[in-house]
XYZ file of C-alpha atoms in Angstrom:
253
model
C 92.502 135.329 88.437
C 89.593 135.797 86.873
C 86.074 134.586 87.698
C 85.861 132.496 84.350
C 89.873 131.112 84.740
C 88.879 130.003 88.608
C 85.725 128.422 87.462
C 88.168 126.339 85.045
C 90.435 125.433 87.217
C 88.121 124.274 89.881
C 87.137 121.761 87.175
C 90.495 120.909 86.505
C 91.139 120.381 90.533
C 87.764 118.355 90.495
C 89.384 115.848 87.791
C 92.730 115.340 89.933
C 90.790 114.882 93.224
C 90.996 112.105 95.152
C 87.592 111.849 97.121
C 88.224 110.293 100.458
C 86.905 108.689 103.191
C 89.441 107.403 105.629
C 87.283 107.838 108.718
C 87.438 105.199 111.766
C 83.576 105.184 111.707
C 83.253 104.742 108.054
C 80.354 102.782 106.995
C 78.710 100.632 103.665
C 76.688 103.493 103.769
C 79.159 106.205 103.582
C 80.830 104.335 100.889
C 77.608 104.486 98.890
C 77.243 108.303 99.390
C 80.930 108.430 98.113
C 80.576 106.594 94.977
C 77.591 108.779 94.053
C 79.465 112.260 95.150
C 82.218 111.177 92.788
C 80.398 112.004 90.017
C 79.217 115.488 90.165
C 77.891 117.835 87.979
C 81.177 119.021 87.397
C 82.707 115.685 85.888
C 84.422 112.933 87.458
C 86.618 112.945 90.568
C 90.133 111.122 89.675
C 89.505 108.514 91.969
C 87.708 107.493 95.853
C 90.477 106.543 98.391
C 88.644 104.286 101.019
C 89.903 101.736 103.884
C 90.447 98.223 102.136
C 87.638 96.787 103.769
C 85.502 98.118 101.720
C 87.094 97.916 98.124
C 84.881 94.932 96.992
C 81.403 97.081 97.790
C 82.847 100.399 95.764
C 84.098 98.189 93.273
C 80.014 96.814 92.799
C 78.944 100.154 92.859
C 81.038 102.584 91.483
C 80.771 103.360 87.699
C 83.557 101.258 86.168
C 85.748 104.423 84.774
C 85.973 105.326 88.502
C 89.184 104.666 90.046
C 89.362 102.937 93.589
C 92.487 103.967 95.479
C 93.107 102.083 99.009
C 95.952 102.316 101.950
C 97.917 99.946 103.626
C 100.463 99.994 105.740
C 98.156 102.932 107.110
C 98.456 105.302 109.213
C 101.389 103.865 111.248
C 103.965 103.044 108.217
C 105.434 99.898 110.560
C 104.362 97.092 108.864
C 106.469 94.527 107.743
C 106.761 94.903 104.152
C 105.868 91.384 103.017
C 102.777 91.532 104.797
C 102.448 95.630 103.583
C 102.649 93.640 99.614
C 100.007 90.851 100.868
C 97.676 93.277 101.874
C 98.451 95.537 98.781
C 97.593 92.072 96.815
C 94.544 91.445 98.075
C 93.306 94.713 97.501
C 94.078 95.035 94.019
C 92.021 91.513 94.101
C 89.301 93.059 95.539
C 89.194 95.695 92.456
C 91.541 98.353 93.614
C 93.184 100.589 91.091
C 95.444 102.381 93.030
C 97.516 101.760 96.493
C 98.402 104.659 98.411
C 101.169 103.182 101.023
C 102.983 104.577 104.314
C 106.559 104.849 104.093
C 108.300 103.438 107.866
C 109.268 107.302 108.233
C 110.578 106.607 111.286
C 113.394 104.318 110.673
C 114.249 106.816 108.087
C 117.241 108.726 110.113
C 118.751 105.113 111.691
C 117.954 102.768 108.850
C 119.118 104.418 105.603
C 118.065 102.056 103.018
C 115.132 100.567 104.574
C 112.355 102.657 102.871
C 113.638 101.924 99.408
C 113.435 97.973 100.531
C 109.760 98.511 101.785
C 108.639 100.818 98.724
C 110.370 98.244 96.040
C 109.122 95.127 98.368
C 105.317 96.515 97.652
C 105.841 97.918 94.123
C 106.616 94.174 93.048
C 103.118 93.398 94.294
C 101.534 95.954 92.400
C 103.118 95.580 89.437
C 101.903 98.415 86.705
C 99.136 99.404 89.136
C 99.534 102.972 90.503
C 101.487 102.721 93.533
C 101.659 106.050 96.194
C 104.094 106.526 98.677
C 102.755 108.368 101.487
C 105.916 110.330 103.098
C 104.331 111.898 106.340
C 106.510 114.818 105.547
C 104.935 116.498 108.940
C 106.472 114.058 111.161
C 109.534 114.654 109.396
C 112.009 116.754 111.547
C 114.214 118.350 108.823
C 114.136 118.966 105.340
C 116.973 116.388 104.539
C 114.907 113.984 106.264
C 111.940 114.585 103.536
C 114.269 114.811 100.580
C 116.021 111.103 102.102
C 112.248 109.989 102.669
C 111.483 111.039 98.953
C 114.656 110.079 97.404
C 114.229 106.374 98.422
C 110.737 106.069 97.482
C 111.655 106.971 94.019
C 114.258 104.452 94.010
C 112.090 101.564 95.087
C 109.584 102.596 92.294
C 106.614 104.388 93.943
C 104.695 106.125 90.943
C 103.792 108.865 93.054
C 104.833 110.744 96.398
C 102.394 111.497 98.691
C 103.031 114.166 101.618
C 100.552 112.923 104.385
C 98.157 110.716 105.411
C 96.043 113.181 107.211
C 96.173 111.437 110.512
C 98.807 113.174 112.507
C 99.009 116.996 113.960
C 100.901 118.327 110.830
C 99.764 117.804 107.291
C 100.826 118.697 103.723
C 102.999 121.838 103.634
C 103.957 123.738 100.122
C 107.125 123.694 101.857
C 107.275 119.760 101.706
C 105.867 119.754 98.371
C 108.493 121.456 97.037
C 111.395 119.304 98.551
C 109.058 116.622 96.844
C 109.344 118.080 93.350
C 112.998 118.711 93.796
C 113.397 114.976 94.114
C 110.968 114.132 91.291
C 112.847 116.336 89.137
C 115.784 114.905 89.889
C 114.592 111.684 89.191
C 113.576 112.531 85.771
C 110.088 114.249 86.583
C 108.084 111.126 85.323
C 106.335 110.389 88.843
C 103.301 112.276 90.358
C 102.768 114.107 93.529
C 99.659 113.701 95.705
C 99.153 116.433 98.384
C 96.562 115.397 101.042
C 95.740 116.428 104.791
C 94.672 120.072 105.901
C 93.789 121.417 102.309
C 90.219 123.205 103.001
C 89.533 125.239 100.003
C 89.981 125.778 96.223
C 92.830 127.977 96.990
C 94.830 125.844 99.034
C 94.382 123.364 96.363
C 95.480 125.737 93.609
C 98.318 126.467 95.485
C 99.568 122.679 94.986
C 98.824 122.963 91.408
C 100.393 125.852 90.548
C 103.325 124.760 92.408
C 103.640 121.596 90.282
C 103.454 123.333 87.085
C 106.407 125.789 88.415
C 108.432 122.836 88.504
C 107.355 120.649 85.797
C 105.348 122.771 83.182
C 102.192 124.286 82.214
C 99.630 121.426 81.947
C 101.466 118.732 83.404
C 99.163 118.936 86.644
C 96.441 116.602 85.276
C 95.156 113.579 87.093
C 98.123 111.162 85.785
C 100.627 113.327 87.490
C 98.934 115.390 90.328
C 96.217 114.385 92.667
C 94.556 116.226 95.549
C 93.796 113.736 99.120
C 90.698 115.345 100.745
C 86.766 115.205 101.251
C 84.751 118.111 102.094
C 87.037 120.452 99.895
C 85.118 119.351 96.630
C 82.145 121.588 97.647
C 84.188 124.176 97.728
C 85.547 123.208 94.100
C 81.954 122.661 93.036
C 80.655 126.215 94.275
C 83.777 127.958 92.545
C 83.263 125.981 89.179
C 79.596 126.771 89.289
C 79.689 130.203 90.552
C 77.222 129.688 93.638
C 78.061 130.576 97.548
C 81.021 129.317 99.183
C 81.174 127.981 102.897
C 84.018 127.555 104.961
C 85.576 124.198 104.732
C 87.047 122.724 108.021
C 88.028 119.131 107.562
C 91.287 118.292 107.693
C 90.864 115.365 105.333
């Protein structure tokens, strides 16, 4: 890919970025800084993704056009579905636009159908707002379990499938994303994909975008259907888009 198309690709990836701060020590000052970073010289990111306790603050600080995503049932995935639904509804009331929920991935093997019911319960609370189901694919031991997780989340009404929380040792992988995209295609091809965790560079992110377009067609990987969940990678995107020197990014989320 030539320099010009690299810059264009980097700008397109910025528009698909869920700029994320889910650090345990996140502060109000960090949220204010995140809202500012979201408005980049190369365009606005797709959304910021933050803890629920900061949603109301972010909504008061961010540009009206900036989408705010938050997490529920995070990161363990084992809360009661009704509680998760209430947490999602509360976050939406505070001003969230999108909900990223962790499925109860530990129960996939021994309780078929539980994840489908779990996602459906939360989707009923979320309504027309965007619901991303986090499968935590790095913790699923086999491709069959990844496929089952994807299929149950889709059957429950998820609007996006997301790879990972970024809180475990194993994060996103192209192999897992391929299985998820196969499930999305079998479900009608309208649900989005979010890759998150361990994405450290422009090249990492572009690999996921290219995979999505291989399955779904050129131009499909816009923010309506494709997201990258990351934080420090924004600096690399901006460097590629602006043709400036690139640093080495080591953040995992």
